[in-house]
Amino acid sequence: MHLLSVDQFGKDDLEEYCARANYHRQSRQDTSASGKILANLFYEPSTRTSSSFYSAMVRLGGHVIPINEVDYSSVAKGETLEDTIRTMACYADVIVLRHGEVGAAARAALVSQVPIINGGDGVGEHPTQALLDLYTIRQELGTTDGLHVVMMGDLLHGRTVKSLAKLLRLYDVRISWVSPDQLRIPEEFVRHGETETDDLFEVIMEADVVYVTRVQKERMITSYDAREQLTMNYSVTATHMAVAKPDMVLMHPLPRVGEIPTSLDSDPRAAYFRQMSYGLFMRMAVLAKVLGPKTWG
Ligand code: NCD
């Protein structure tokens, strides 16, 4: 089984993943990946995704081939993605792939003998981040229904917002979209009647979740100054927090580059560090699932 897009999931699957993540959170004894090898193949920078998958695999008793610097692999000699995947599939039981092109994970899956997990494909999807984001919302608020979720930042290039938005559509959730005009969410993600604005104040008062993302400078072709300007204009401030609900949940997939000042970290509503640790348990669940029925029980 490959894990390429959140389109693969139904509500029952999400229940299963969250239950399994809970299990891993409570039990540190599970060694269901014993004797198995994960290849972590990252063509784009990563801290949390690569390290949490690494840690998850080791905690499950498995081993990891980490290729975080593709520049030092045969990719630097011009090897195609397909050939690199065929190679890693000979040595590993599962591959986590992060790549700059939309659809790269799907391409990899066509030639791979072992499961491919999409660890982010360009501006496309980031399905395991969406799973851990959903799990975070569940852990923090106890439900995914009846919520008003605000997505803010670079909604055009951000893959995490796209995957999470698709998952949230399985539930009774209203989404509001906050971004500079140039970085709006593609139309197909917006439902009739939903708010699109460039001003967080317009929607924060009624928000149950505020999901903030950074401006993805590396995916933009505008000038340096224009990019800096966009970044500076989009941050959550103490004044925003003052008018937000007392139990609002402030999330960010991280890395942050100024959208949430460190002065907000001590606010109990700031959930981004907890979100990061929920990610480990969800990635243990993901690995157990794709490694097959023997490890998923
Ligand atoms: C995100 C990503 O790579 O899409 N990071 C992550 O996986 N936690 C968000 C980002 O890079 O802005």
PDB file of N, CA and C in Angstrom, residues 68-138:
ATOM      1  N   ASN A  68      19.308  12.488   3.135  1.00  0.00           N
ATOM      2  CA  ASN A  68      18.796  13.853   3.238  1.00  0.00           C
ATOM      3  C   ASN A  68      19.522  14.789   2.295  1.00  0.00           C
ATOM      4  N   GLU A  69      20.677  14.375   1.888  1.00  0.00           N
ATOM      5  CA  GLU A  69      21.493  15.217   1.019  1.00  0.00           C
ATOM      6  C   GLU A  69      21.601  14.501  -0.311  1.00  0.00           C
ATOM      7  N   VAL A  70      20.568  14.623  -1.142  1.00  0.00           N
ATOM      8  CA  VAL A  70      20.615  13.893  -2.413  1.00  0.00           C
ATOM      9  C   VAL A  70      21.807  14.331  -3.261  1.00  0.00           C
ATOM     10  N   ASP A  71      22.339  15.517  -2.953  1.00  0.00           N
ATOM     11  CA  ASP A  71      23.496  16.004  -3.710  1.00  0.00           C
ATOM     12  C   ASP A  71      24.709  15.097  -3.548  1.00  0.00           C
ATOM     13  N   TYR A  72      24.696  14.298  -2.483  1.00  0.00           N
ATOM     14  CA  TYR A  72      25.811  13.377  -2.268  1.00  0.00           C
ATOM     15  C   TYR A  72      25.464  11.953  -2.721  1.00  0.00           C
ATOM     16  N   SER A  73      24.293  11.777  -3.309  1.00  0.00           N
ATOM     17  CA  SER A  73      23.919  10.464  -3.842  1.00  0.00           C
ATOM     18  C   SER A  73      24.070  10.502  -5.363  1.00  0.00           C
ATOM     19  N   SER A  74      23.664   9.421  -6.026  1.00  0.00           N
ATOM     20  CA  SER A  74      23.817   9.389  -7.493  1.00  0.00           C
ATOM     21  C   SER A  74      22.885  10.361  -8.201  1.00  0.00           C
ATOM     22  N   VAL A  75      21.958  10.982  -7.451  1.00  0.00           N
ATOM     23  CA  VAL A  75      21.113  12.026  -8.038  1.00  0.00           C
ATOM     24  C   VAL A  75      22.009  13.123  -8.617  1.00  0.00           C
ATOM     25  N   ALA A  76      23.122  13.385  -7.917  1.00  0.00           N
ATOM     26  CA  ALA A  76      24.056  14.423  -8.373  1.00  0.00           C
ATOM     27  C   ALA A  76      24.713  14.036  -9.699  1.00  0.00           C
ATOM     28  N   LYS A  77      24.690  12.738 -10.018  1.00  0.00           N
ATOM     29  CA  LYS A  77      25.275  12.286 -11.294  1.00  0.00           C
ATOM     30  C   LYS A  77      24.234  12.277 -12.400  1.00  0.00           C
ATOM     31  N   GLY A  78      23.022  12.687 -12.058  1.00  0.00           N
ATOM     32  CA  GLY A  78      21.980  12.781 -13.073  1.00  0.00           C
ATOM     33  C   GLY A  78      21.021  11.606 -13.080  1.00  0.00           C
ATOM     34  N   GLU A  79      21.039  10.783 -12.045  1.00  0.00           N
ATOM     35  CA  GLU A  79      20.134   9.628 -12.030  1.00  0.00           C
ATOM     36  C   GLU A  79      18.679  10.103 -11.964  1.00  0.00           C
ATOM     37  N   THR A  80      17.793   9.389 -12.660  1.00  0.00           N
ATOM     38  CA  THR A  80      16.381   9.770 -12.644  1.00  0.00           C
ATOM     39  C   THR A  80      15.755   9.348 -11.325  1.00  0.00           C
ATOM     40  N   LEU A  81      14.636  10.006 -11.003  1.00  0.00           N
ATOM     41  CA  LEU A  81      13.897   9.636  -9.788  1.00  0.00           C
ATOM     42  C   LEU A  81      13.535   8.154  -9.839  1.00  0.00           C
ATOM     43  N   GLU A  82      13.078   7.704 -11.008  1.00  0.00           N
ATOM     44  CA  GLU A  82      12.631   6.317 -11.148  1.00  0.00           C
ATOM     45  C   GLU A  82      13.761   5.332 -10.823  1.00  0.00           C
ATOM     46  N   ASP A  83      14.954   5.600 -11.350  1.00  0.00           N
ATOM     47  CA  ASP A  83      16.061   4.682 -11.082  1.00  0.00           C
ATOM     48  C   ASP A  83      16.486   4.721  -9.618  1.00  0.00           C
ATOM     49  N   THR A  84      16.470   5.907  -9.025  1.00  0.00           N
ATOM     50  CA  THR A  84      16.830   6.015  -7.603  1.00  0.00           C
ATOM     51  C   THR A  84      15.821   5.231  -6.757  1.00  0.00           C
ATOM     52  N   ILE A  85      14.541   5.338  -7.113  1.00  0.00           N
ATOM     53  CA  ILE A  85      13.502   4.620  -6.361  1.00  0.00           C
ATOM     54  C   ILE A  85      13.679   3.107  -6.529  1.00  0.00           C
ATOM     55  N   ARG A  86      13.921   2.659  -7.768  1.00  0.00           N
ATOM     56  CA  ARG A  86      14.130   1.216  -7.993  1.00  0.00           C
ATOM     57  C   ARG A  86      15.286   0.706  -7.140  1.00  0.00           C
ATOM     58  N   THR A  87      16.313   1.543  -7.022  1.00  0.00           N
ATOM     59  CA  THR A  87      17.485   1.160  -6.235  1.00  0.00           C
ATOM     60  C   THR A  87      17.127   1.034  -4.754  1.00  0.00           C
ATOM     61  N   MET A  88      16.499   2.092  -4.223  1.00  0.00           N
ATOM     62  CA  MET A  88      16.196   2.080  -2.793  1.00  0.00           C
ATOM     63  C   MET A  88      15.217   0.958  -2.444  1.00  0.00           C
ATOM     64  N   ALA A  89      14.337   0.640  -3.413  1.00  0.00           N
ATOM     65  CA  ALA A  89      13.364  -0.426  -3.169  1.00  0.00           C
ATOM     66  C   ALA A  89      14.039  -1.791  -3.020  1.00  0.00           C
ATOM     67  N   CYS A  90      15.268  -1.920  -3.550  1.00  0.00           N
ATOM     68  CA  CYS A  90      16.012  -3.182  -3.359  1.00  0.00           C
ATOM     69  C   CYS A  90      16.536  -3.298  -1.935  1.00  0.00           C
ATOM     70  N   TYR A  91      16.751  -2.166  -1.297  1.00  0.00           N
ATOM     71  CA  TYR A  91      17.428  -2.176   0.009  1.00  0.00           C
ATOM     72  C   TYR A  91      16.511  -1.914   1.180  1.00  0.00           C
ATOM     73  N   ALA A  92      15.323  -1.361   0.900  1.00  0.00           N
ATOM     74  CA  ALA A  92      14.443  -0.937   1.996  1.00  0.00           C
ATOM     75  C   ALA A  92      13.060  -1.566   1.853  1.00  0.00           C
ATOM     76  N   ASP A  93      12.309  -1.567   2.948  1.00  0.00           N
ATOM     77  CA  ASP A  93      10.949  -2.124   2.954  1.00  0.00           C
ATOM     78  C   ASP A  93       9.895  -1.051   2.753  1.00  0.00           C
ATOM     79  N   VAL A  94      10.296   0.197   2.918  1.00  0.00           N
ATOM     80  CA  VAL A  94       9.374   1.324   2.754  1.00  0.00           C
ATOM     81  C   VAL A  94      10.213   2.567   2.457  1.00  0.00           C
ATOM     82  N   ILE A  95       9.655   3.478   1.643  1.00  0.00           N
ATOM     83  CA  ILE A  95      10.398   4.694   1.273  1.00  0.00           C
ATOM     84  C   ILE A  95       9.539   5.917   1.590  1.00  0.00           C
ATOM     85  N   VAL A  96      10.113   6.873   2.334  1.00  0.00           N
ATOM     86  CA  VAL A  96       9.479   8.190   2.479  1.00  0.00           C
ATOM     87  C   VAL A  96      10.174   9.109   1.482  1.00  0.00           C
ATOM     88  N   LEU A  97       9.380   9.712   0.597  1.00  0.00           N
ATOM     89  CA  LEU A  97       9.951  10.561  -0.458  1.00  0.00           C
ATOM     90  C   LEU A  97       9.460  11.994  -0.322  1.00  0.00           C
ATOM     91  N   ARG A  98      10.397  12.925  -0.245  1.00  0.00           N
ATOM     92  CA  ARG A  98      10.063  14.354  -0.381  1.00  0.00           C
ATOM     93  C   ARG A  98      10.743  14.863  -1.630  1.00  0.00           C
ATOM     94  N   HIS A  99       9.953  15.565  -2.452  1.00  0.00           N
ATOM     95  CA  HIS A  99      10.464  15.990  -3.762  1.00  0.00           C
ATOM     96  C   HIS A  99       9.820  17.324  -4.147  1.00  0.00           C
ATOM     97  N   GLY A 100      10.491  18.072  -4.981  1.00  0.00           N
ATOM     98  CA  GLY A 100      10.017  19.405  -5.355  1.00  0.00           C
ATOM     99  C   GLY A 100       8.922  19.424  -6.410  1.00  0.00           C
ATOM    100  N   GLU A 101       8.640  18.282  -7.028  1.00  0.00           N
ATOM    101  CA  GLU A 101       7.655  18.280  -8.117  1.00  0.00           C
ATOM    102  C   GLU A 101       6.339  17.649  -7.691  1.00  0.00           C
ATOM    103  N   VAL A 102       5.250  18.297  -8.067  1.00  0.00           N
ATOM    104  CA  VAL A 102       3.924  17.727  -7.825  1.00  0.00           C
ATOM    105  C   VAL A 102       3.841  16.388  -8.565  1.00  0.00           C
ATOM    106  N   GLY A 103       3.349  15.379  -7.872  1.00  0.00           N
ATOM    107  CA  GLY A 103       3.172  14.084  -8.531  1.00  0.00           C
ATOM    108  C   GLY A 103       4.396  13.185  -8.451  1.00  0.00           C
ATOM    109  N   ALA A 104       5.471  13.646  -7.811  1.00  0.00           N
ATOM    110  CA  ALA A 104       6.696  12.831  -7.756  1.00  0.00           C
ATOM    111  C   ALA A 104       6.446  11.515  -7.010  1.00  0.00           C
ATOM    112  N   ALA A 105       5.682  11.571  -5.936  1.00  0.00           N
ATOM    113  CA  ALA A 105       5.432  10.342  -5.159  1.00  0.00           C
ATOM    114  C   ALA A 105       4.630   9.340  -5.996  1.00  0.00           C
ATOM    115  N   ALA A 106       3.679   9.859  -6.769  1.00  0.00           N
ATOM    116  CA  ALA A 106       2.881   8.974  -7.633  1.00  0.00           C
ATOM    117  C   ALA A 106       3.769   8.336  -8.703  1.00  0.00           C
ATOM    118  N   ARG A 107       4.696   9.119  -9.232  1.00  0.00           N
ATOM    119  CA  ARG A 107       5.649   8.571 -10.218  1.00  0.00           C
ATOM    120  C   ARG A 107       6.490   7.472  -9.574  1.00  0.00           C
ATOM    121  N   ALA A 108       6.945   7.744  -8.373  1.00  0.00           N
ATOM    122  CA  ALA A 108       7.778   6.769  -7.653  1.00  0.00           C
ATOM    123  C   ALA A 108       7.001   5.472  -7.427  1.00  0.00           C
ATOM    124  N   ALA A 109       5.723   5.627  -7.073  1.00  0.00           N
ATOM    125  CA  ALA A 109       4.899   4.455  -6.769  1.00  0.00           C
ATOM    126  C   ALA A 109       4.762   3.539  -7.991  1.00  0.00           C
ATOM    127  N   LEU A 110       4.813   4.118  -9.187  1.00  0.00           N
ATOM    128  CA  LEU A 110       4.664   3.318 -10.408  1.00  0.00           C
ATOM    129  C   LEU A 110       5.807   2.323 -10.592  1.00  0.00           C
ATOM    130  N   VAL A 111       6.986   2.657 -10.041  1.00  0.00           N
ATOM    131  CA  VAL A 111       8.134   1.766 -10.274  1.00  0.00           C
ATOM    132  C   VAL A 111       8.616   1.074  -8.998  1.00  0.00           C
ATOM    133  N   SER A 112       7.969   1.371  -7.866  1.00  0.00           N
ATOM    134  CA  SER A 112       8.499   0.850  -6.604  1.00  0.00           C
ATOM    135  C   SER A 112       7.869  -0.483  -6.202  1.00  0.00           C
ATOM    136  N   GLN A 113       8.729  -1.391  -5.767  1.00  0.00           N
ATOM    137  CA  GLN A 113       8.256  -2.686  -5.252  1.00  0.00           C
ATOM    138  C   GLN A 113       7.844  -2.575  -3.791  1.00  0.00           C
ATOM    139  N   VAL A 114       8.179  -1.456  -3.154  1.00  0.00           N
ATOM    140  CA  VAL A 114       7.853  -1.298  -1.723  1.00  0.00           C
ATOM    141  C   VAL A 114       6.991  -0.043  -1.562  1.00  0.00           C
ATOM    142  N   PRO A 115       6.270   0.063  -0.425  1.00  0.00           N
ATOM    143  CA  PRO A 115       5.382   1.222  -0.251  1.00  0.00           C
ATOM    144  C   PRO A 115       6.133   2.558  -0.304  1.00  0.00           C
ATOM    145  N   ILE A 116       5.499   3.523  -0.997  1.00  0.00           N
ATOM    146  CA  ILE A 116       5.996   4.906  -1.039  1.00  0.00           C
ATOM    147  C   ILE A 116       5.097   5.743  -0.135  1.00  0.00           C
ATOM    148  N   ILE A 117       5.710   6.518   0.736  1.00  0.00           N
ATOM    149  CA  ILE A 117       4.965   7.485   1.552  1.00  0.00           C
ATOM    150  C   ILE A 117       5.348   8.870   1.050  1.00  0.00           C
ATOM    151  N   ASN A 118       4.327   9.648   0.654  1.00  0.00           N
ATOM    152  CA  ASN A 118       4.580  11.003   0.160  1.00  0.00           C
ATOM    153  C   ASN A 118       4.918  11.919   1.345  1.00  0.00           C
ATOM    154  N   GLY A 119       6.162  12.350   1.399  1.00  0.00           N
ATOM    155  CA  GLY A 119       6.591  13.264   2.468  1.00  0.00           C
ATOM    156  C   GLY A 119       6.556  14.718   2.018  1.00  0.00           C
ATOM    157  N   GLY A 120       5.756  15.004   0.984  1.00  0.00           N
ATOM    158  CA  GLY A 120       5.654  16.352   0.442  1.00  0.00           C
ATOM    159  C   GLY A 120       6.114  16.365  -1.000  1.00  0.00           C
ATOM    160  N   ASP A 121       5.194  16.712  -1.925  1.00  0.00           N
ATOM    161  CA  ASP A 121       5.578  16.794  -3.343  1.00  0.00           C
ATOM    162  C   ASP A 121       5.315  18.208  -3.851  1.00  0.00           C
ATOM    163  N   GLY A 122       6.344  19.035  -3.792  1.00  0.00           N
ATOM    164  CA  GLY A 122       6.237  20.407  -4.280  1.00  0.00           C
ATOM    165  C   GLY A 122       5.078  21.145  -3.631  1.00  0.00           C
ATOM    166  N   VAL A 123       4.278  21.833  -4.475  1.00  0.00           N
ATOM    167  CA  VAL A 123       3.129  22.563  -3.936  1.00  0.00           C
ATOM    168  C   VAL A 123       1.889  21.648  -3.890  1.00  0.00           C
ATOM    169  N   GLY A 124       2.109  20.358  -4.049  1.00  0.00           N
ATOM    170  CA  GLY A 124       1.001  19.398  -4.112  1.00  0.00           C
ATOM    171  C   GLY A 124       0.429  19.030  -2.761  1.00  0.00           C
ATOM    172  N   GLU A 125       0.908  17.920  -2.213  1.00  0.00           N
ATOM    173  CA  GLU A 125       0.310  17.389  -0.988  1.00  0.00           C
ATOM    174  C   GLU A 125       1.341  17.039   0.063  1.00  0.00           C
ATOM    175  N   HIS A 126       0.863  16.889   1.278  1.00  0.00           N
ATOM    176  CA  HIS A 126       1.703  16.444   2.388  1.00  0.00           C
ATOM    177  C   HIS A 126       0.786  15.622   3.315  1.00  0.00           C
ATOM    178  N   PRO A 127       0.412  14.421   2.838  1.00  0.00           N
ATOM    179  CA  PRO A 127      -0.664  13.696   3.525  1.00  0.00           C
ATOM    180  C   PRO A 127      -0.373  13.309   4.980  1.00  0.00           C
ATOM    181  N   THR A 128       0.868  12.971   5.302  1.00  0.00           N
ATOM    182  CA  THR A 128       1.102  12.552   6.700  1.00  0.00           C
ATOM    183  C   THR A 128       1.088  13.759   7.635  1.00  0.00           C
ATOM    184  N   GLN A 129       1.423  14.945   7.094  1.00  0.00           N
ATOM    185  CA  GLN A 129       1.289  16.168   7.901  1.00  0.00           C
ATOM    186  C   GLN A 129      -0.193  16.415   8.186  1.00  0.00           C
ATOM    187  N   ALA A 130      -1.040  16.195   7.172  1.00  0.00           N
ATOM    188  CA  ALA A 130      -2.478  16.395   7.368  1.00  0.00           C
ATOM    189  C   ALA A 130      -3.016  15.432   8.421  1.00  0.00           C
ATOM    190  N   LEU A 131      -2.517  14.191   8.407  1.00  0.00           N
ATOM    191  CA  LEU A 131      -2.958  13.232   9.423  1.00  0.00           C
ATOM    192  C   LEU A 131      -2.573  13.714  10.815  1.00  0.00           C
ATOM    193  N   LEU A 132      -1.351  14.210  10.950  1.00  0.00           N
ATOM    194  CA  LEU A 132      -0.925  14.640  12.283  1.00  0.00           C
ATOM    195  C   LEU A 132      -1.610  15.945  12.681  1.00  0.00           C
ATOM    196  N   ASP A 133      -1.951  16.767  11.702  1.00  0.00           N
ATOM    197  CA  ASP A 133      -2.687  18.001  12.000  1.00  0.00           C
ATOM    198  C   ASP A 133      -4.102  17.667  12.487  1.00  0.00           C
ATOM    199  N   LEU A 134      -4.719  16.719  11.802  1.00  0.00           N
ATOM    200  CA  LEU A 134      -6.061  16.307  12.215  1.00  0.00           C
ATOM    201  C   LEU A 134      -6.015  15.697  13.623  1.00  0.00           C
ATOM    202  N   TYR A 135      -5.015  14.887  13.851  1.00  0.00           N
ATOM    203  CA  TYR A 135      -4.833  14.262  15.170  1.00  0.00           C
ATOM    204  C   TYR A 135      -4.635  15.332  16.256  1.00  0.00           C
ATOM    205  N   THR A 136      -3.886  16.378  15.904  1.00  0.00           N
ATOM    206  CA  THR A 136      -3.655  17.477  16.845  1.00  0.00           C
ATOM    207  C   THR A 136      -4.984  18.156  17.197  1.00  0.00           C
ATOM    208  N   ILE A 137      -5.793  18.438  16.181  1.00  0.00           N
ATOM    209  CA  ILE A 137      -7.086  19.091  16.422  1.00  0.00           C
ATOM    210  C   ILE A 137      -7.940  18.211  17.343  1.00  0.00           C
ATOM    211  N   ARG A 138      -7.947  16.911  17.070  1.00  0.00           N
ATOM    212  CA  ARG A 138      -8.688  15.964  17.907  1.00  0.00           C
ATOM    213  C   ARG A 138      -8.198  15.974  19.358  1.00  0.00           C
TER     214      ARG A 138
END
